[in-house]
Amino acid sequence: MTEQGKTVYDAKPDGHQDIDAGRRAMMAGAASGALGALLGLAATPAQATSGIGFVGRAQAQGAAATTPAGAPWWPSRWGADDQAGASNWITPEKVLDAVRLIRTGKIYEMGHLYESAMPKFGERSFALRIPGGPTGGPFGANQVIWHDEFLATEIGQVGTQFDGLGHIGVAVKGQDRAEMRFYNGLTAAEISDAYGLKKLGVEHVKPIFTRGTLLNIAAVKGRNLNLGEEITVADLEAAMQRQNLAADAIKPGDALFINTGWGALWNVDNAQFVKGEPGIGMPAAQWCIQKQVCVVGADSWAVEVVPNPNSNLAFPVHQEFLTKNGIFIHENLNLTALVAENVSQFVYVMAPIRIKGGTGSPGRPIAIV
Amino acid sequence: MTEQGKTVYDAKPDGHQDIDAGRRAMMAGAASGALGALLGLAATPAQATSGIGFVGRAQAQGAAATTPAGAPWWPSRWGADDQAGASNWITPEKVLDAVRLIRTGKIYEMGHLYESAMPKFGERSFALRIPGGPTGGPFGANQVIWHDEFLATEIGQVGTQFDGLGHIGVAVKGQDRAEMRFYNGLTAAEISDAYGLKKLGVEHVKPIFTRGTLLNIAAVKGRNLNLGEEITVADLEAAMQRQNLAADAIKPGDALFINTGWGALWNVDNAQFVKGEPGIGMPAAQWCIQKQVCVVGADSWAVEVVPNPNSNLAFPVHQEFLTKNGIFIHENLNLTALVAENVSQFVYVMAPIRIKGGTGSPGRPIAIV
Amino acid sequence: MTEQGKTVYDAKPDGHQDIDAGRRAMMAGAASGALGALLGLAATPAQATSGIGFVGRAQAQGAAATTPAGAPWWPSRWGADDQAGASNWITPEKVLDAVRLIRTGKIYEMGHLYESAMPKFGERSFALRIPGGPTGGPFGANQVIWHDEFLATEIGQVGTQFDGLGHIGVAVKGQDRAEMRFYNGLTAAEISDAYGLKKLGVEHVKPIFTRGTLLNIAAVKGRNLNLGEEITVADLEAAMQRQNLAADAIKPGDALFINTGWGALWNVDNAQFVKGEPGIGMPAAQWCIQKQVCVVGADSWAVEVVPNPNSNLAFPVHQEFLTKNGIFIHENLNLTALVAENVSQFVYVMAPIRIKGGTGSPGRPIAIV
Amino acid sequence: MTEQGKTVYDAKPDGHQDIDAGRRAMMAGAASGALGALLGLAATPAQATSGIGFVGRAQAQGAAATTPAGAPWWPSRWGADDQAGASNWITPEKVLDAVRLIRTGKIYEMGHLYESAMPKFGERSFALRIPGGPTGGPFGANQVIWHDEFLATEIGQVGTQFDGLGHIGVAVKGQDRAEMRFYNGLTAAEISDAYGLKKLGVEHVKPIFTRGTLLNIAAVKGRNLNLGEEITVADLEAAMQRQNLAADAIKPGDALFINTGWGALWNVDNAQFVKGEPGIGMPAAQWCIQKQVCVVGADSWAVEVVPNPNSNLAFPVHQEFLTKNGIFIHENLNLTALVAENVSQFVYVMAPIRIKGGTGSPGRPIAIV
């Protein structure tokens, strides 16, 4: 039996066996001292990040900042062995709560088509081929024929993509894989593998059926946002007010979506689309974390502002969400249909494909009202 | 703009422009005569299929059998240009009807993990690699690192798979691609392409959120079914009775799932799993068609009995469902969790990934009660 | 045993069993009549090509033109079952003859590096990934580690590429795969397959170690040639004269290379590089055929002029060489080093990779003097 | 211009600029002390390897063993920046010397066909698909059609494979990529990358045209060798004697091939083939190194004995050849044709495909006599 995984979901967090918890906590502690010295010598990472609001749980408890992304963030709130992160919020009660939002039965697409022409980050690629024409047959008196497709791509990291917990981490000690830390403190040495992640694979994420809120920042600004434009806490709150959403309209376990207007460039000016983007910065990320959301998504390829206003930082919100808080990021969404009809709240359904050892998932997120 | 596709779903069928309808109907007629003569000469296909219950709509209206799979089946009930097939059943009303089945908020997995070790049909393959270790970074003072995955596989035709309408067809005139017919009479010449289907791609399927019924045939038999064992109409009805389902418990647009027990071999004896399987035959398929279901699924790789009791036929139920009636097939389901808790009816949620030109879709089908 | 293929090469042609020869000749004959009628009705293909010098062997013998590319060209001069084409010229005697050209032992590269940045035709792609970092290890007291690479690409049809005999054919009857004809009259129905060519795969090509001649047309013109500029017989003969090559300097079984200067755009202006090219037209192709060469190559992606001066024709030289005469085409060569040192004649060594069922081969052609 | 690389070969080694030499030498020195301490604490690696003959150049000069594979082996004999390794032996003089072995012009295949059915190491895979049927066309009045192939595989590490210098290294300090050392002391941090090796890619290997000697160990034993059977120096010398080869018959820069008989299992019993193999051990490897050969090949997948008689070691000969001495390894050869005709010496021609950043190369090695 090579398969593993839960098949029924209730209120229990995914990682309830704390077998390795003690060991890892100890390593983290041991590492702290050494790292403190290292960082003292190397200076740059610690200093560069010290003033910009990196606040992990450990740090809040008084511990010193000991990684380039702040204080150790493990063990997670769902236990030292959890691999499901914020999808643990999706309990039966949460599902029932979401269902109440369904009043008309109308479904909206929230994602794009997957195709080779779509914008792609860095060197990622997407090649779809139909083997044969047709692939099989004709066979039998009924002369059956069939087509398959063969796809070679960064499947979980192209197009509309749902980032898993093994996607993003922090290199605490340069090139040492034993000190590259991910969610729950797991290291690259523990999870990384040429043939699929050994831990934190996207198959551990629970199916997500939850309340979703769309905040239309472009509407607040009266224009599509610009490359490098940071979305602030004030922007988020202005959007809530504009959409008549109460201060507590976003509940723990909800999904939050941000319309920046950047998505208007999709398949229109792909070179510009991938060059950077507007998005949330660290303060707005903290606002989301305090709301205890399950997923944050946007009509851009990184959700967060790129480049970051602090030019020393590279994708810090990714670390804040995925690595430190287990909150998922849903990128390259197509929010056009929801925006066109001014839909603010809905059921968001996204069941990440359980590719064993995958870093993310493609998908077809939908909104139901 | 290379993207296309609907983004909001209501009651209208997908293909409402009948631009090509007349032309195709004419071609079908023209082909009939020539094919009649051809089949008269070639003999085998027509004779072999004449006695086994191939009944298309045209045939039921008295037309002669004119393809190796029966009379011409086009235009479809949803119009000559429809590409969405039985997903057209999924209207807002249907969604609301389904939602009523949600009472506890509990979610069940209905699919398997995707992994290279899983059983694969024929020469299909699955190769997942993590480029680099990590793939990117460390970058920035925050020393971000990331993992991607690169996957090369028959993405829509491995593991838990949802067959699209471009997957299966009928070769009416041997190797002539202009006479290989698919759903709505479309030909291989019209849809097949090295870089993705030009029509009938899986991106045209609407998100499916509907009522699902699981019929546990293994429970009726008191054992897992055997390779080549045909599930009959009587078996289906016995299961309904055993599960206290009324005769009209399966409504138009519902999804139907069949537990054969064959799935117990998954990743246990893969060689045996792919060698053949128990499943429905042509009469049971007609029963499903008369129920006007949207999807038929099972815990086996073809849903239908393999080999077919009529040894001249190769996957005839695939043609009956997909090609002739636009009904989707969901294969390699993992029904263990539903069976274990004797769940008969539920909401089935499956939003096929919109891979442009894809023949099918991977997915993570879920059941909600 | 799935492997097949010769492992020692002498003077015998590759296909010496004529099992299917009679059958195919008969089909060709039978097809002629039907196709004559068809073409009489359809008109266009036959008329469009009749005046532009398509001369196959059958046609030369008085047979009527019966395919869109001229008279039937089968059986081949090396027998009806040959799959090695002009590589049959490479006999031990030919090798010994070539060796005489080696006087200094100096080796020149004739190809480019393979990389994702290189120009690619149409929708072909090239994705190289290093799984893991490293891919394996550390293992053992010796702490061994290793890197692999994973490559997804049109392996035989990207970069410096050697076209095999299954690459190019003629559709004699539209979409009918039973009338799509390749080298030796083989049809798509006989050779095409989703998982690799069933016949005419590149594995049948014999290793090529032969005399090579480089004709520098750019030097004749005093400039790099332009897009769409046709190289004529006069150009070829002027180059021979300029390079002091005797009229009989190119012998049967030799390889011929043409420097157009188009290669200067490689990785400099890839968009322009693939937009078209200068190259030989049909008369120059006939000149090559009369010389009975084994391979024709150039510093361009198609060797032949694109677009063809006769705008009705698409890659006619490819058909003339590969399909009708079994002469190989070597594309995207890097002739810079040879040109820089005015090397006219040399040993050309190219052993196409024996990818079973491949349509072409990557390679690292070298010239030795 | 993304391309780089030499295009004409003469006697100069590939890396003649010693820009980084001083820096790396210093790092090596600095590392020695720290590693000595580390190994003193960790004990195992150093002790396990100390008695088994690991002798690097540095060690021979009296330096202490400082890596799990012996003393630092850098800089290389061809300079601190060399990336071509033992292919530097292939000078014009060497080519001329080899040419003298060509007397009949007969060519022998030395490799296997590439196909999905072939035996594959570990999780490597090989998937070939023909997109479309055909891939393109018909186009033009000449109705041209074409086939491409799409291949997804560990291209340089499947089938008959030529290991490049970036393939194998030594992890000096566990998971620290800055201390994983390869040829010339380069580290994983310096060469490893998700999209292709940054240094030591197979494109740096010069085309190999050299004298080859085949030693038939199976003939010496009178039987095919067994799994785990070590080939000794005495075996090699017995083979030379049996084949009437003088003691100096193998010259610097030659290629050496070993027939073990293990290749008889190829595509006959693949499971057994990859389970282990007979091959040379460390003493025989030293014998090869002292002969200063350029390439060592065999009819097995690793050339060296697997498992190693010292069960603590994993592929130590790979490190000895590739990492420490820049000697290439050619695996999965098909020596049948040469063996059948008792060919002892010949010209070996192998021009590794220049896949930028590749770890190895497929190929079609040939022998010419």
JSON list of C-alpha atoms in Angstrom, two decimals, chain D residues 142-219:
[
{"chain": "D", "resi": 142, "resn": "ASN", "atom": "CA", "xyz": [1.71, 19.13, -52.01]},
{"chain": "D", "resi": 143, "resn": "GLN", "atom": "CA", "xyz": [-0.23, 18.07, -48.91]},
{"chain": "D", "resi": 144, "resn": "VAL", "atom": "CA", "xyz": [2.77, 17.77, -46.66]},
{"chain": "D", "resi": 145, "resn": "ILE", "atom": "CA", "xyz": [2.30, 16.05, -43.32]},
{"chain": "D", "resi": 146, "resn": "TRP", "atom": "CA", "xyz": [4.76, 15.42, -40.52]},
{"chain": "D", "resi": 147, "resn": "HIS", "atom": "CA", "xyz": [5.36, 13.53, -37.33]},
{"chain": "D", "resi": 148, "resn": "ASP", "atom": "CA", "xyz": [7.29, 14.79, -34.32]},
{"chain": "D", "resi": 149, "resn": "GLU", "atom": "CA", "xyz": [8.01, 12.92, -31.13]},
{"chain": "D", "resi": 150, "resn": "PHE", "atom": "CA", "xyz": [7.72, 14.19, -27.59]},
{"chain": "D", "resi": 151, "resn": "LEU", "atom": "CA", "xyz": [9.99, 12.54, -25.06]},
{"chain": "D", "resi": 152, "resn": "ALA", "atom": "CA", "xyz": [9.96, 12.95, -21.30]},
{"chain": "D", "resi": 153, "resn": "THR", "atom": "CA", "xyz": [12.81, 11.17, -19.59]},
{"chain": "D", "resi": 154, "resn": "GLU", "atom": "CA", "xyz": [16.04, 11.36, -17.64]},
{"chain": "D", "resi": 155, "resn": "ILE", "atom": "CA", "xyz": [17.66, 11.79, -21.03]},
{"chain": "D", "resi": 156, "resn": "GLY", "atom": "CA", "xyz": [21.29, 11.40, -20.01]},
{"chain": "D", "resi": 157, "resn": "GLN", "atom": "CA", "xyz": [20.70, 8.75, -17.38]},
{"chain": "D", "resi": 158, "resn": "VAL", "atom": "CA", "xyz": [18.62, 6.10, -19.12]},
{"chain": "D", "resi": 159, "resn": "GLY", "atom": "CA", "xyz": [19.64, 3.35, -21.51]},
{"chain": "D", "resi": 160, "resn": "THR", "atom": "CA", "xyz": [23.09, 3.51, -23.03]},
{"chain": "D", "resi": 161, "resn": "GLN", "atom": "CA", "xyz": [24.38, 6.48, -21.10]},
{"chain": "D", "resi": 162, "resn": "PHE", "atom": "CA", "xyz": [27.50, 8.54, -20.86]},
{"chain": "D", "resi": 163, "resn": "ASP", "atom": "CA", "xyz": [28.00, 10.01, -17.40]},
{"chain": "D", "resi": 164, "resn": "GLY", "atom": "CA", "xyz": [29.14, 13.63, -17.34]},
{"chain": "D", "resi": 165, "resn": "LEU", "atom": "CA", "xyz": [31.24, 15.25, -14.64]},
{"chain": "D", "resi": 166, "resn": "GLY", "atom": "CA", "xyz": [28.29, 16.91, -12.90]},
{"chain": "D", "resi": 167, "resn": "HIS", "atom": "CA", "xyz": [26.62, 13.57, -12.31]},
{"chain": "D", "resi": 168, "resn": "ILE", "atom": "CA", "xyz": [28.55, 12.32, -9.28]},
{"chain": "D", "resi": 169, "resn": "GLY", "atom": "CA", "xyz": [29.93, 14.00, -6.18]},
{"chain": "D", "resi": 170, "resn": "VAL", "atom": "CA", "xyz": [30.75, 13.65, -2.51]},
{"chain": "D", "resi": 171, "resn": "ALA", "atom": "CA", "xyz": [28.75, 15.13, 0.34]},
{"chain": "D", "resi": 172, "resn": "VAL", "atom": "CA", "xyz": [31.47, 16.33, 2.63]},
{"chain": "D", "resi": 173, "resn": "LYS", "atom": "CA", "xyz": [29.23, 17.82, 5.26]},
{"chain": "D", "resi": 174, "resn": "GLY", "atom": "CA", "xyz": [25.88, 16.10, 5.13]},
{"chain": "D", "resi": 175, "resn": "GLN", "atom": "CA", "xyz": [23.12, 18.19, 3.65]},
{"chain": "D", "resi": 176, "resn": "ASP", "atom": "CA", "xyz": [25.19, 21.31, 3.15]},
{"chain": "D", "resi": 177, "resn": "ARG", "atom": "CA", "xyz": [25.19, 22.05, -0.56]},
{"chain": "D", "resi": 178, "resn": "ALA", "atom": "CA", "xyz": [28.16, 24.33, -0.09]},
{"chain": "D", "resi": 179, "resn": "GLU", "atom": "CA", "xyz": [30.16, 21.26, 0.88]},
{"chain": "D", "resi": 180, "resn": "MET", "atom": "CA", "xyz": [28.92, 18.76, -1.66]},
{"chain": "D", "resi": 181, "resn": "ARG", "atom": "CA", "xyz": [31.97, 18.45, -3.89]},
{"chain": "D", "resi": 182, "resn": "PHE", "atom": "CA", "xyz": [32.26, 17.46, -7.53]},
{"chain": "D", "resi": 183, "resn": "TYR", "atom": "CA", "xyz": [35.00, 17.35, -10.13]},
{"chain": "D", "resi": 184, "resn": "ASN", "atom": "CA", "xyz": [37.57, 20.06, -9.61]},
{"chain": "D", "resi": 185, "resn": "GLY", "atom": "CA", "xyz": [36.17, 20.75, -6.16]},
{"chain": "D", "resi": 186, "resn": "LEU", "atom": "CA", "xyz": [33.10, 22.52, -7.46]},
{"chain": "D", "resi": 187, "resn": "THR", "atom": "CA", "xyz": [30.21, 22.43, -5.00]},
{"chain": "D", "resi": 188, "resn": "ALA", "atom": "CA", "xyz": [26.52, 21.69, -5.41]},
{"chain": "D", "resi": 189, "resn": "ALA", "atom": "CA", "xyz": [25.89, 25.30, -4.45]},
{"chain": "D", "resi": 190, "resn": "GLU", "atom": "CA", "xyz": [28.01, 26.31, -7.44]},
{"chain": "D", "resi": 191, "resn": "ILE", "atom": "CA", "xyz": [26.77, 23.83, -10.04]},
{"chain": "D", "resi": 192, "resn": "SER", "atom": "CA", "xyz": [23.34, 22.50, -9.05]},
{"chain": "D", "resi": 193, "resn": "ASP", "atom": "CA", "xyz": [20.26, 24.28, -10.35]},
{"chain": "D", "resi": 194, "resn": "ALA", "atom": "CA", "xyz": [16.66, 23.36, -11.01]},
{"chain": "D", "resi": 195, "resn": "TYR", "atom": "CA", "xyz": [16.99, 24.16, -14.71]},
{"chain": "D", "resi": 196, "resn": "GLY", "atom": "CA", "xyz": [20.31, 22.57, -15.59]},
{"chain": "D", "resi": 197, "resn": "LEU", "atom": "CA", "xyz": [23.77, 22.40, -14.09]},
{"chain": "D", "resi": 198, "resn": "LYS", "atom": "CA", "xyz": [25.46, 25.77, -13.96]},
{"chain": "D", "resi": 199, "resn": "LYS", "atom": "CA", "xyz": [28.88, 24.15, -14.33]},
{"chain": "D", "resi": 200, "resn": "LEU", "atom": "CA", "xyz": [30.17, 20.72, -15.32]},
{"chain": "D", "resi": 201, "resn": "GLY", "atom": "CA", "xyz": [27.29, 20.25, -17.77]},
{"chain": "D", "resi": 202, "resn": "VAL", "atom": "CA", "xyz": [27.85, 17.54, -20.34]},
{"chain": "D", "resi": 203, "resn": "GLU", "atom": "CA", "xyz": [28.21, 20.20, -23.04]},
{"chain": "D", "resi": 204, "resn": "HIS", "atom": "CA", "xyz": [31.76, 20.73, -21.86]},
{"chain": "D", "resi": 205, "resn": "VAL", "atom": "CA", "xyz": [32.86, 17.23, -22.84]},
{"chain": "D", "resi": 206, "resn": "LYS", "atom": "CA", "xyz": [34.83, 17.21, -26.09]},
{"chain": "D", "resi": 207, "resn": "PRO", "atom": "CA", "xyz": [33.82, 14.85, -28.88]},
{"chain": "D", "resi": 208, "resn": "ILE", "atom": "CA", "xyz": [35.52, 11.54, -28.30]},
{"chain": "D", "resi": 209, "resn": "PHE", "atom": "CA", "xyz": [37.24, 9.83, -31.19]},
{"chain": "D", "resi": 210, "resn": "THR", "atom": "CA", "xyz": [39.88, 7.58, -29.72]},
{"chain": "D", "resi": 211, "resn": "ARG", "atom": "CA", "xyz": [41.34, 4.10, -29.56]},
{"chain": "D", "resi": 212, "resn": "GLY", "atom": "CA", "xyz": [39.12, 1.60, -27.80]},
{"chain": "D", "resi": 213, "resn": "THR", "atom": "CA", "xyz": [39.98, -1.72, -26.25]},
{"chain": "D", "resi": 214, "resn": "LEU", "atom": "CA", "xyz": [37.43, -4.32, -25.28]},
{"chain": "D", "resi": 215, "resn": "LEU", "atom": "CA", "xyz": [38.43, -6.74, -22.52]},
{"chain": "D", "resi": 216, "resn": "ASN", "atom": "CA", "xyz": [36.24, -9.81, -22.52]},
{"chain": "D", "resi": 217, "resn": "ILE", "atom": "CA", "xyz": [36.14, -10.92, -18.90]},
{"chain": "D", "resi": 218, "resn": "ALA", "atom": "CA", "xyz": [33.27, -13.32, -19.56]},
{"chain": "D", "resi": 219, "resn": "ALA", "atom": "CA", "xyz": [35.53, -15.14, -22.00]}
]
